PDB file of C-alpha atoms in Angstrom:
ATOM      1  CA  UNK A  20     -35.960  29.663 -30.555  1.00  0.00           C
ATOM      2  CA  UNK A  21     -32.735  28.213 -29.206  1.00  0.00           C
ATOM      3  CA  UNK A  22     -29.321  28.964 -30.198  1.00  0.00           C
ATOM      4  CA  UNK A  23     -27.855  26.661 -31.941  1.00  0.00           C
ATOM      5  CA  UNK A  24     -23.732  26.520 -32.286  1.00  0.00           C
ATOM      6  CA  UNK A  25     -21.855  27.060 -35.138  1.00  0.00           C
ATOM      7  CA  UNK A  26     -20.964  23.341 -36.804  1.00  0.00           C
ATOM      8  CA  UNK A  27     -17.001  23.984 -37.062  1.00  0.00           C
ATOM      9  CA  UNK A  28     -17.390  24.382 -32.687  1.00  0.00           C
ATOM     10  CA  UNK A  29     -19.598  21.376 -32.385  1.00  0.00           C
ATOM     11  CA  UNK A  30     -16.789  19.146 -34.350  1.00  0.00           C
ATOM     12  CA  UNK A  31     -14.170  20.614 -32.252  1.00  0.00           C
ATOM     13  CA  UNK A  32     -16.292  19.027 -29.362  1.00  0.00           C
ATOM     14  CA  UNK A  33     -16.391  15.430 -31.359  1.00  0.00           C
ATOM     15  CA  UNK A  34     -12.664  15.783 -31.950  1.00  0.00           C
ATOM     16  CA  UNK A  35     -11.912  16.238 -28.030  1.00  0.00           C
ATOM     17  CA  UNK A  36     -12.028  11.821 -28.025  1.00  0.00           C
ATOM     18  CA  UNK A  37      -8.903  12.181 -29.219  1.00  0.00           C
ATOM     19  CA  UNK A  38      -7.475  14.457 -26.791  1.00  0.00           C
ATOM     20  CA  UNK A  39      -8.104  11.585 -23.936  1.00  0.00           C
ATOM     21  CA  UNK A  40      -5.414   9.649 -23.340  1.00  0.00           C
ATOM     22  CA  UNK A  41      -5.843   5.977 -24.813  1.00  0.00           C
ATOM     23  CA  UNK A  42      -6.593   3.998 -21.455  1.00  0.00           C
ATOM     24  CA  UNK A  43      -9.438   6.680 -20.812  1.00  0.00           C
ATOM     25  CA  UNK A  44     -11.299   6.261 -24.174  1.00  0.00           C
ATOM     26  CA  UNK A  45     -13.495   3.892 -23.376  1.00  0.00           C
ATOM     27  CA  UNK A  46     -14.453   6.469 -20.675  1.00  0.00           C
ATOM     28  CA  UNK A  47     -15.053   8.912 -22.642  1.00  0.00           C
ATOM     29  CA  UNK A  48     -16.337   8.054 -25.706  1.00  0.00           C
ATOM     30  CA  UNK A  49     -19.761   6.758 -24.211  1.00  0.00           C
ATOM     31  CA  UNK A  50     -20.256  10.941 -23.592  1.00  0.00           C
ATOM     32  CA  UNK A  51     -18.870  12.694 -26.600  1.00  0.00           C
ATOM     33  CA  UNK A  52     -21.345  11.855 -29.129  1.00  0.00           C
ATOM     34  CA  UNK A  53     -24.535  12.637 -26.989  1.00  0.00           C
ATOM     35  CA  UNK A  54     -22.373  15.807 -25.223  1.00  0.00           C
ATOM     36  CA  UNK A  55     -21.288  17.236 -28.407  1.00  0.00           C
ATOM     37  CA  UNK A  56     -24.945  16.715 -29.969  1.00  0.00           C
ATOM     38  CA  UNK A  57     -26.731  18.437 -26.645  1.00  0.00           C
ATOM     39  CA  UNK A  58     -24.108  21.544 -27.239  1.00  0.00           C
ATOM     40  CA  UNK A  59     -25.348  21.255 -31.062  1.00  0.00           C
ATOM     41  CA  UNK A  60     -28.857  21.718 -30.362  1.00  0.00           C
ATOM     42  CA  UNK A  61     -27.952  24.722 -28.350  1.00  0.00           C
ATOM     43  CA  UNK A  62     -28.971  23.009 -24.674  1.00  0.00           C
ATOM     44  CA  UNK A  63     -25.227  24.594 -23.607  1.00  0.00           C
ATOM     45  CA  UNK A  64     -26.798  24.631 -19.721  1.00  0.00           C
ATOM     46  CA  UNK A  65     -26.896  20.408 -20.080  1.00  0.00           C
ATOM     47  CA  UNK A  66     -23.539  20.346 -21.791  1.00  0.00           C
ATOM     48  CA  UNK A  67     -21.952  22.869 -18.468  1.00  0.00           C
ATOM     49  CA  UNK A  68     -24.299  20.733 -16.356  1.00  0.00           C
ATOM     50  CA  UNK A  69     -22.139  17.768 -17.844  1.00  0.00           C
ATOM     51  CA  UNK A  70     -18.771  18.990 -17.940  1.00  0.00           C
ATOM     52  CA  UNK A  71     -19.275  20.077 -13.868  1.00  0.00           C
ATOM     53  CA  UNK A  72     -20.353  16.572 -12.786  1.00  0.00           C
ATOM     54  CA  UNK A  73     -17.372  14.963 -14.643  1.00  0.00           C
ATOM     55  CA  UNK A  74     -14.942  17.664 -13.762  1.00  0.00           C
ATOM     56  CA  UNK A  75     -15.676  17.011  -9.850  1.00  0.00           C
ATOM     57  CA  UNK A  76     -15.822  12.838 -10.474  1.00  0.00           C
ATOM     58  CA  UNK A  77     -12.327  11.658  -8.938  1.00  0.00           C
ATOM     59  CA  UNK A  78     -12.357  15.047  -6.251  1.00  0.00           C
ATOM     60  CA  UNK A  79     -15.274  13.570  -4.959  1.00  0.00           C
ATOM     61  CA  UNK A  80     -13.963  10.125  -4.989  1.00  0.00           C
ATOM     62  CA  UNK A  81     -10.390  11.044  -3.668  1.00  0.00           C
ATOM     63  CA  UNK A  82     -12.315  12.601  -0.422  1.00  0.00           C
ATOM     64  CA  UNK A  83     -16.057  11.403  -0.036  1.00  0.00           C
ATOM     65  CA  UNK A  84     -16.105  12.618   3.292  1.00  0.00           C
ATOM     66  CA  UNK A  85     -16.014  16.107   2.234  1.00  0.00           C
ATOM     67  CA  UNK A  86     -18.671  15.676  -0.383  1.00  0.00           C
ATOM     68  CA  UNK A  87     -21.105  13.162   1.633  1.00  0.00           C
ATOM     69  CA  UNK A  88     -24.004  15.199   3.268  1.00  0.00           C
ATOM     70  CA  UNK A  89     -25.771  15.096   6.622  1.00  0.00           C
ATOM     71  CA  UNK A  90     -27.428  17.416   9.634  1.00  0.00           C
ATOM     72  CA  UNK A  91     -24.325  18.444  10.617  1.00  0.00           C
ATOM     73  CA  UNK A  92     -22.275  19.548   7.150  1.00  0.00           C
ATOM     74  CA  UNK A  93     -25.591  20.687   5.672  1.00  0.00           C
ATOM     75  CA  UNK A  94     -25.199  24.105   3.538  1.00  0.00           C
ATOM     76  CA  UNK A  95     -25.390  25.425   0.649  1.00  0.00           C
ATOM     77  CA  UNK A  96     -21.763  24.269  -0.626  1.00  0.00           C
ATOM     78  CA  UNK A  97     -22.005  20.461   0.586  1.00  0.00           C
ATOM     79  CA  UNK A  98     -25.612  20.807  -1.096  1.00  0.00           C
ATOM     80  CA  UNK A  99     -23.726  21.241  -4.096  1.00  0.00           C
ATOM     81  CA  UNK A 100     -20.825  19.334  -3.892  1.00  0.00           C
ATOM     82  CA  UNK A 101     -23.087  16.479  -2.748  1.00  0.00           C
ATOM     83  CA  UNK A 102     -25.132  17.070  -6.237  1.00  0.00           C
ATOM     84  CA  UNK A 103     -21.473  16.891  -8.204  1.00  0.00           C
ATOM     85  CA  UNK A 104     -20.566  13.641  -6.426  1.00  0.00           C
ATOM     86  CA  UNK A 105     -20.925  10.001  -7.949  1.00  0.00           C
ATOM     87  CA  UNK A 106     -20.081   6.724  -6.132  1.00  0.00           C
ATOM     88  CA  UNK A 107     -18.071   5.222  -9.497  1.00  0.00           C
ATOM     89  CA  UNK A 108     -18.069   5.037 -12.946  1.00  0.00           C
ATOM     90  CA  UNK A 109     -21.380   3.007 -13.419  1.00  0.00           C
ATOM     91  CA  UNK A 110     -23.358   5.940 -11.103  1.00  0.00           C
ATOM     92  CA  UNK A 111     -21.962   9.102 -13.769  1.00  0.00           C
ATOM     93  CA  UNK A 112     -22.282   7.241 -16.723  1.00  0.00           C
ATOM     94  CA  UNK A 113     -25.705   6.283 -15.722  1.00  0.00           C
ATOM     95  CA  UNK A 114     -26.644   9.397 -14.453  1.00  0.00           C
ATOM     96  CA  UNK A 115     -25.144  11.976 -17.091  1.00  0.00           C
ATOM     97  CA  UNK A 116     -26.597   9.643 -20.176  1.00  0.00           C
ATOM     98  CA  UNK A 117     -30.103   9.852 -18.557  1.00  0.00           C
ATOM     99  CA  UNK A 118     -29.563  13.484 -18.208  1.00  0.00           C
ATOM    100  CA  UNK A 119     -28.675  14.108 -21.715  1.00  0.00           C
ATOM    101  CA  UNK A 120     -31.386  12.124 -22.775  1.00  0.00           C
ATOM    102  CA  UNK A 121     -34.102  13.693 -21.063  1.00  0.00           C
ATOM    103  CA  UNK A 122     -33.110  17.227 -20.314  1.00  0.00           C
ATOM    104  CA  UNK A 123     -32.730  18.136 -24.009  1.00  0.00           C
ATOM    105  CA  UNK A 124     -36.539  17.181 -23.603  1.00  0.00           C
ATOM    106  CA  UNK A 125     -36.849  19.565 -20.724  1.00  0.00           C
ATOM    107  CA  UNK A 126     -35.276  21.984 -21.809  1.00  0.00           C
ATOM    108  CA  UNK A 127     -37.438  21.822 -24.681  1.00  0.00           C
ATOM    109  CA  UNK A 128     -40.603  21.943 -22.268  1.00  0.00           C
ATOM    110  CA  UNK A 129     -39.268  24.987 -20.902  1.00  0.00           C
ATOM    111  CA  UNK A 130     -39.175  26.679 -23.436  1.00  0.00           C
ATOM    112  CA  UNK A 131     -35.512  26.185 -24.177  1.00  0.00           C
ATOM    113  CA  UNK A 132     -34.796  28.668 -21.744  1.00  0.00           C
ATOM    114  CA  UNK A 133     -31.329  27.386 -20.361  1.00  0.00           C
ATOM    115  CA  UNK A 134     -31.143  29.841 -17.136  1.00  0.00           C
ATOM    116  CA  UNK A 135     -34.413  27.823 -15.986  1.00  0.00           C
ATOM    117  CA  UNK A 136     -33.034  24.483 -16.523  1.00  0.00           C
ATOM    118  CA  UNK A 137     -30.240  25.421 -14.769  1.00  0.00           C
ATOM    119  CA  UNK A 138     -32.189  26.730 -11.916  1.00  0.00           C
ATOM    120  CA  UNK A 139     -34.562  23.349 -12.128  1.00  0.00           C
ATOM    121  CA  UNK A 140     -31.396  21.272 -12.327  1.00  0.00           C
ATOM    122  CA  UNK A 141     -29.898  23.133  -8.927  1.00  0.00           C
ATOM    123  CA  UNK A 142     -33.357  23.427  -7.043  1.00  0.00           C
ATOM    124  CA  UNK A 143     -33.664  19.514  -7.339  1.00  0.00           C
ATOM    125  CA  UNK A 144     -30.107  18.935  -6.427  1.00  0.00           C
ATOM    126  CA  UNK A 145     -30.303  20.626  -3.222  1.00  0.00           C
ATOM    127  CA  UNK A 146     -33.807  19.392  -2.600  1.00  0.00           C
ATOM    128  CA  UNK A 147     -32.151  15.405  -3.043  1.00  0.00           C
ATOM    129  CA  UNK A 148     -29.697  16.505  -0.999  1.00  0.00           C
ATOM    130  CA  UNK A 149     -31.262  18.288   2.114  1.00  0.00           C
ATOM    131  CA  UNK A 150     -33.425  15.319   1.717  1.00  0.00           C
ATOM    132  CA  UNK A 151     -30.840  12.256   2.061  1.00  0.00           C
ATOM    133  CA  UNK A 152     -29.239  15.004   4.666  1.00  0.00           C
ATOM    134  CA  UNK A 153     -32.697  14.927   6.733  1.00  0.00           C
ATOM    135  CA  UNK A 154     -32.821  10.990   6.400  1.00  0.00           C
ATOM    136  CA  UNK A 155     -28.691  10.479   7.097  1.00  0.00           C
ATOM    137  CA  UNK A 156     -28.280   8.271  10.229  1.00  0.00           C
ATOM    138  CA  UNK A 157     -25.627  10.786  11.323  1.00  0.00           C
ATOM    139  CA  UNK A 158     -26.652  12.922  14.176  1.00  0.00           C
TER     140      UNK A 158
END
């Protein structure tokens, strides 16, 4: 059985919307509803999973060199940052919606057992990224 989070926490999460400043909500508000509900179900791995990708959003944009991936900058921190980095807003909003719609689902065919998913989550990122680094025209 999964943990689940106490309700007055989960509508502390719901009433974060209005923390965002004004030009940002329409940003934001696309996440809060599914976030908030993964944290409620007590998937907290996809909710950190979540609040990591976001967090590292305009880093990775303000210096995609540093977070692009090839031969030469391959290890296990650019394998990471390159798994934090999106292109722009379409790419995360895309990508963390997917993942909050079907890792709640994973999660639930592991067994709910959030150290796993996070492992899963990381093993695939670095796998993508050794991957594109493998396949990267840079030499």
């Amino acid at each position: 059985s999964r943990a689940r989070f106490s309700p007055s926490l989960v509508e502390s999460c719901r009433s974060l919307r209005y923390e965002v400043p004004y030009e940002l909500r329409h940003v934001a508000d696309p996440f809060v509803d599914p976030l908030c509900d993964t944290l409620a179900e007590g998937h907290w791995a996809l909710f950190l999973v979540v609040i990591a990708n976001v967090a590292c959003y305009l880093p990775a944009l303000a210096n995609s060199g540093r977070w692009s991936i090839s031969r030469q900058s391959l290890s296990h921190e650019r394998l990471l940052m390159y798994q934090l980095a999106h292109a722009n807003l379409p790419h995360i909003t895309g990508n963390m919606l997917t993942l909050l719609a079907v890792g709640s689902e994973v999660s639930g065919a592991l067994g709910c057992n959030q150290l796993l998913l996070l492992a899963l989550y990381l093993a695939c990122g670095w796998a993508g990224g050794f991957a594109a680094a493998l396949l990267s025209d840079a030499r």
